[in-house]
């Protein structure tokens, strides 16, 4: 039998580094999505554009009229510009509903 000392700590260290790298990549993709959504959002006062933010694993916009804008009310952006922007992201696969309105 061969015993290798320190292998468990090495494996633990590798797992931690992989988790950190994955989190950094996830965060970068989320930040790019926010920038792209801001660019796609029609601007009148800038409130809707500035409403995009990351909350946990979601990108949200709590501005009351964002749903109306996404429904095509503005000539500045196409119908469903939010869904189009999300689906155009490279390496990002939505997990469930893209747009949830309350």
mmCIF file of N, CA and C in Angstrom, residues 30-84:
data_model
loop_
_atom_site.group_PDB
_atom_site.id
_atom_site.type_symbol
_atom_site.label_atom_id
_atom_site.label_comp_id
_atom_site.label_asym_id
_atom_site.label_seq_id
_atom_site.Cartn_x
_atom_site.Cartn_y
_atom_site.Cartn_z
ATOM 1 N N UNK A 30 -23.034 37.742 -15.066
ATOM 2 C CA UNK A 30 -24.166 38.498 -14.540
ATOM 3 C C UNK A 30 -23.946 40.001 -14.762
ATOM 4 N N UNK A 31 -22.731 40.472 -14.532
ATOM 5 C CA UNK A 31 -22.426 41.891 -14.723
ATOM 6 C C UNK A 31 -22.543 42.288 -16.198
ATOM 7 N N UNK A 32 -22.108 41.404 -17.098
ATOM 8 C CA UNK A 32 -22.254 41.675 -18.532
ATOM 9 C C UNK A 32 -23.725 41.730 -18.904
ATOM 10 N N UNK A 33 -24.521 40.807 -18.352
ATOM 11 C CA UNK A 33 -25.952 40.813 -18.630
ATOM 12 C C UNK A 33 -26.582 42.128 -18.177
ATOM 13 N N UNK A 34 -26.226 42.600 -17.001
ATOM 14 C CA UNK A 34 -26.765 43.872 -16.509
ATOM 15 C C UNK A 34 -26.393 45.007 -17.468
ATOM 16 N N UNK A 35 -25.152 45.047 -17.903
ATOM 17 C CA UNK A 35 -24.725 46.094 -18.846
ATOM 18 C C UNK A 35 -25.510 46.014 -20.159
ATOM 19 N N UNK A 36 -25.709 44.795 -20.656
ATOM 20 C CA UNK A 36 -26.444 44.618 -21.908
ATOM 21 C C UNK A 36 -27.918 44.982 -21.743
ATOM 22 N N UNK A 37 -28.507 44.640 -20.588
ATOM 23 C CA UNK A 37 -29.898 45.014 -20.335
ATOM 24 C C UNK A 37 -30.045 46.528 -20.231
ATOM 25 N N UNK A 38 -29.095 47.167 -19.588
ATOM 26 C CA UNK A 38 -29.129 48.630 -19.495
ATOM 27 C C UNK A 38 -29.060 49.250 -20.891
ATOM 28 N N UNK A 39 -28.198 48.696 -21.736
ATOM 29 C CA UNK A 39 -28.062 49.212 -23.100
ATOM 30 C C UNK A 39 -29.336 48.991 -23.922
ATOM 31 N N UNK A 40 -30.059 47.910 -23.640
ATOM 32 C CA UNK A 40 -31.265 47.577 -24.400
ATOM 33 C C UNK A 40 -32.513 48.293 -23.884
ATOM 34 N N UNK A 41 -32.466 48.805 -22.672
ATOM 35 C CA UNK A 41 -33.643 49.409 -22.049
ATOM 36 C C UNK A 41 -33.890 50.815 -22.611
ATOM 37 N N UNK A 42 -35.136 51.067 -23.028
ATOM 38 C CA UNK A 42 -35.466 52.401 -23.527
ATOM 39 C C UNK A 42 -35.258 53.459 -22.440
ATOM 40 N N UNK A 43 -34.881 54.655 -22.868
ATOM 41 C CA UNK A 43 -34.570 55.710 -21.903
ATOM 42 C C UNK A 43 -35.506 56.903 -22.101
ATOM 43 N N UNK A 44 -36.174 57.268 -21.019
ATOM 44 C CA UNK A 44 -36.890 58.545 -20.957
ATOM 45 C C UNK A 44 -36.244 59.336 -19.824
ATOM 46 N N UNK A 45 -36.441 58.852 -18.608
ATOM 47 C CA UNK A 45 -35.811 59.500 -17.450
ATOM 48 C C UNK A 45 -34.555 58.759 -17.013
ATOM 49 N N UNK A 46 -34.379 57.517 -17.471
ATOM 50 C CA UNK A 46 -33.238 56.701 -17.066
ATOM 51 C C UNK A 46 -33.544 55.816 -15.871
ATOM 52 N N UNK A 47 -34.728 55.972 -15.286
ATOM 53 C CA UNK A 47 -35.093 55.187 -14.107
ATOM 54 C C UNK A 47 -35.105 53.686 -14.406
ATOM 55 N N UNK A 48 -35.743 53.281 -15.501
ATOM 56 C CA UNK A 48 -35.818 51.854 -15.838
ATOM 57 C C UNK A 48 -34.431 51.298 -16.151
ATOM 58 N N UNK A 49 -33.644 52.051 -16.899
ATOM 59 C CA UNK A 49 -32.282 51.605 -17.238
ATOM 60 C C UNK A 49 -31.442 51.411 -15.982
ATOM 61 N N UNK A 50 -31.555 52.352 -15.064
ATOM 62 C CA UNK A 50 -30.754 52.283 -13.842
ATOM 63 C C UNK A 50 -31.304 51.301 -12.806
ATOM 64 N N UNK A 51 -32.466 50.719 -13.086
ATOM 65 C CA UNK A 51 -33.084 49.790 -12.146
ATOM 66 C C UNK A 51 -32.529 48.379 -12.180
ATOM 67 N N UNK A 52 -31.688 48.053 -13.150
ATOM 68 C CA UNK A 52 -31.134 46.701 -13.263
ATOM 69 C C UNK A 52 -30.086 46.466 -12.193
ATOM 70 N N UNK A 53 -30.204 45.340 -11.487
ATOM 71 C CA UNK A 53 -29.221 44.991 -10.465
ATOM 72 C C UNK A 53 -29.173 43.485 -10.256
ATOM 73 N N UNK A 54 -28.091 43.036 -9.680
ATOM 74 C CA UNK A 54 -27.905 41.616 -9.375
ATOM 75 C C UNK A 54 -28.356 41.373 -7.949
ATOM 76 N N UNK A 55 -29.224 40.380 -7.785
ATOM 77 C CA UNK A 55 -29.656 39.938 -6.461
ATOM 78 C C UNK A 55 -29.465 38.424 -6.404
ATOM 79 N N UNK A 56 -28.436 37.991 -5.695
ATOM 80 C CA UNK A 56 -28.153 36.554 -5.621
ATOM 81 C C UNK A 56 -27.801 36.010 -6.983
ATOM 82 N N UNK A 57 -28.598 35.052 -7.468
ATOM 83 C CA UNK A 57 -28.371 34.456 -8.786
ATOM 84 C C UNK A 57 -29.318 35.009 -9.838
ATOM 85 N N UNK A 58 -29.916 36.155 -9.565
ATOM 86 C CA UNK A 58 -30.884 36.744 -10.490
ATOM 87 C C UNK A 58 -30.500 38.179 -10.820
ATOM 88 N N UNK A 59 -30.951 38.601 -11.986
ATOM 89 C CA UNK A 59 -30.874 40.006 -12.360
ATOM 90 C C UNK A 59 -32.303 40.527 -12.288
ATOM 91 N N UNK A 60 -32.500 41.604 -11.567
ATOM 92 C CA UNK A 60 -33.850 42.120 -11.352
ATOM 93 C C UNK A 60 -33.933 43.599 -11.716
ATOM 94 N N UNK A 61 -35.164 44.012 -11.976
ATOM 95 C CA UNK A 61 -35.468 45.424 -12.171
ATOM 96 C C UNK A 61 -36.822 45.649 -11.505
ATOM 97 N N UNK A 62 -36.836 46.384 -10.418
ATOM 98 C CA UNK A 62 -38.049 46.591 -9.628
ATOM 99 C C UNK A 62 -38.795 47.879 -9.999
ATOM 100 N N UNK A 63 -38.382 48.523 -11.073
ATOM 101 C CA UNK A 63 -39.074 49.730 -11.528
ATOM 102 C C UNK A 63 -40.466 49.313 -12.021
ATOM 103 N N UNK A 64 -41.477 50.031 -11.552
ATOM 104 C CA UNK A 64 -42.869 49.655 -11.830
ATOM 105 C C UNK A 64 -43.190 49.467 -13.305
ATOM 106 N N UNK A 65 -42.653 50.301 -14.168
ATOM 107 C CA UNK A 65 -43.045 50.270 -15.573
ATOM 108 C C UNK A 65 -42.126 49.445 -16.470
ATOM 109 N N UNK A 66 -41.211 48.671 -15.903
ATOM 110 C CA UNK A 66 -40.314 47.869 -16.754
ATOM 111 C C UNK A 66 -41.096 46.835 -17.563
ATOM 112 N N UNK A 67 -42.136 46.260 -16.971
ATOM 113 C CA UNK A 67 -42.969 45.293 -17.691
ATOM 114 C C UNK A 67 -43.691 45.920 -18.866
ATOM 115 N N UNK A 68 -44.150 47.145 -18.696
ATOM 116 C CA UNK A 68 -44.823 47.867 -19.775
ATOM 117 C C UNK A 68 -43.836 48.132 -20.913
ATOM 118 N N UNK A 69 -42.630 48.543 -20.554
ATOM 119 C CA UNK A 69 -41.601 48.772 -21.575
ATOM 120 C C UNK A 69 -41.272 47.478 -22.316
ATOM 121 N N UNK A 70 -41.147 46.376 -21.572
ATOM 122 C CA UNK A 70 -40.825 45.086 -22.185
ATOM 123 C C UNK A 70 -41.963 44.588 -23.068
ATOM 124 N N UNK A 71 -43.168 45.087 -22.825
ATOM 125 C CA UNK A 71 -44.332 44.698 -23.633
ATOM 126 C C UNK A 71 -44.432 45.487 -24.927
ATOM 127 N N UNK A 72 -43.441 46.320 -25.199
ATOM 128 C CA UNK A 72 -43.380 47.013 -26.477
ATOM 129 C C UNK A 72 -43.961 48.405 -26.489
ATOM 130 N N UNK A 73 -44.096 49.034 -25.338
ATOM 131 C CA UNK A 73 -44.709 50.368 -25.286
ATOM 132 C C UNK A 73 -43.800 51.476 -25.818
ATOM 133 N N UNK A 74 -42.517 51.214 -25.922
ATOM 134 C CA UNK A 74 -41.582 52.239 -26.384
ATOM 135 C C UNK A 74 -41.112 51.933 -27.800
ATOM 136 N N UNK A 75 -40.984 52.977 -28.589
ATOM 137 C CA UNK A 75 -40.455 52.814 -29.951
ATOM 138 C C UNK A 75 -38.944 52.631 -29.946
ATOM 139 N N UNK A 76 -38.318 52.838 -28.775
ATOM 140 C CA UNK A 76 -36.859 52.716 -28.666
ATOM 141 C C UNK A 76 -36.380 51.274 -28.528
ATOM 142 N N UNK A 77 -37.279 50.372 -28.152
ATOM 143 C CA UNK A 77 -36.861 48.976 -27.930
ATOM 144 C C UNK A 77 -37.931 48.031 -28.458
ATOM 145 N N UNK A 78 -37.519 46.876 -28.964
ATOM 146 C CA UNK A 78 -38.499 45.926 -29.487
ATOM 147 C C UNK A 78 -39.277 45.234 -28.366
ATOM 148 N N UNK A 79 -40.392 44.650 -28.746
ATOM 149 C CA UNK A 79 -41.182 43.814 -27.850
ATOM 150 C C UNK A 79 -40.292 42.715 -27.260
ATOM 151 N N UNK A 80 -40.389 42.478 -25.981
ATOM 152 C CA UNK A 80 -39.615 41.438 -25.279
ATOM 153 C C UNK A 80 -38.108 41.666 -25.367
ATOM 154 N N UNK A 81 -37.690 42.912 -25.250
ATOM 155 C CA UNK A 81 -36.257 43.205 -25.319
ATOM 156 C C UNK A 81 -35.488 42.534 -24.182
ATOM 157 N N UNK A 82 -36.137 42.313 -23.056
ATOM 158 C CA UNK A 82 -35.452 41.652 -21.932
ATOM 159 C C UNK A 82 -35.130 40.213 -22.301
ATOM 160 N N UNK A 83 -36.137 39.469 -22.769
ATOM 161 C CA UNK A 83 -35.915 38.074 -23.151
ATOM 162 C C UNK A 83 -34.884 37.969 -24.266
ATOM 163 N N UNK A 84 -34.965 38.849 -25.238
ATOM 164 C CA UNK A 84 -34.011 38.828 -26.350
ATOM 165 C C UNK A 84 -32.574 39.038 -25.855
#
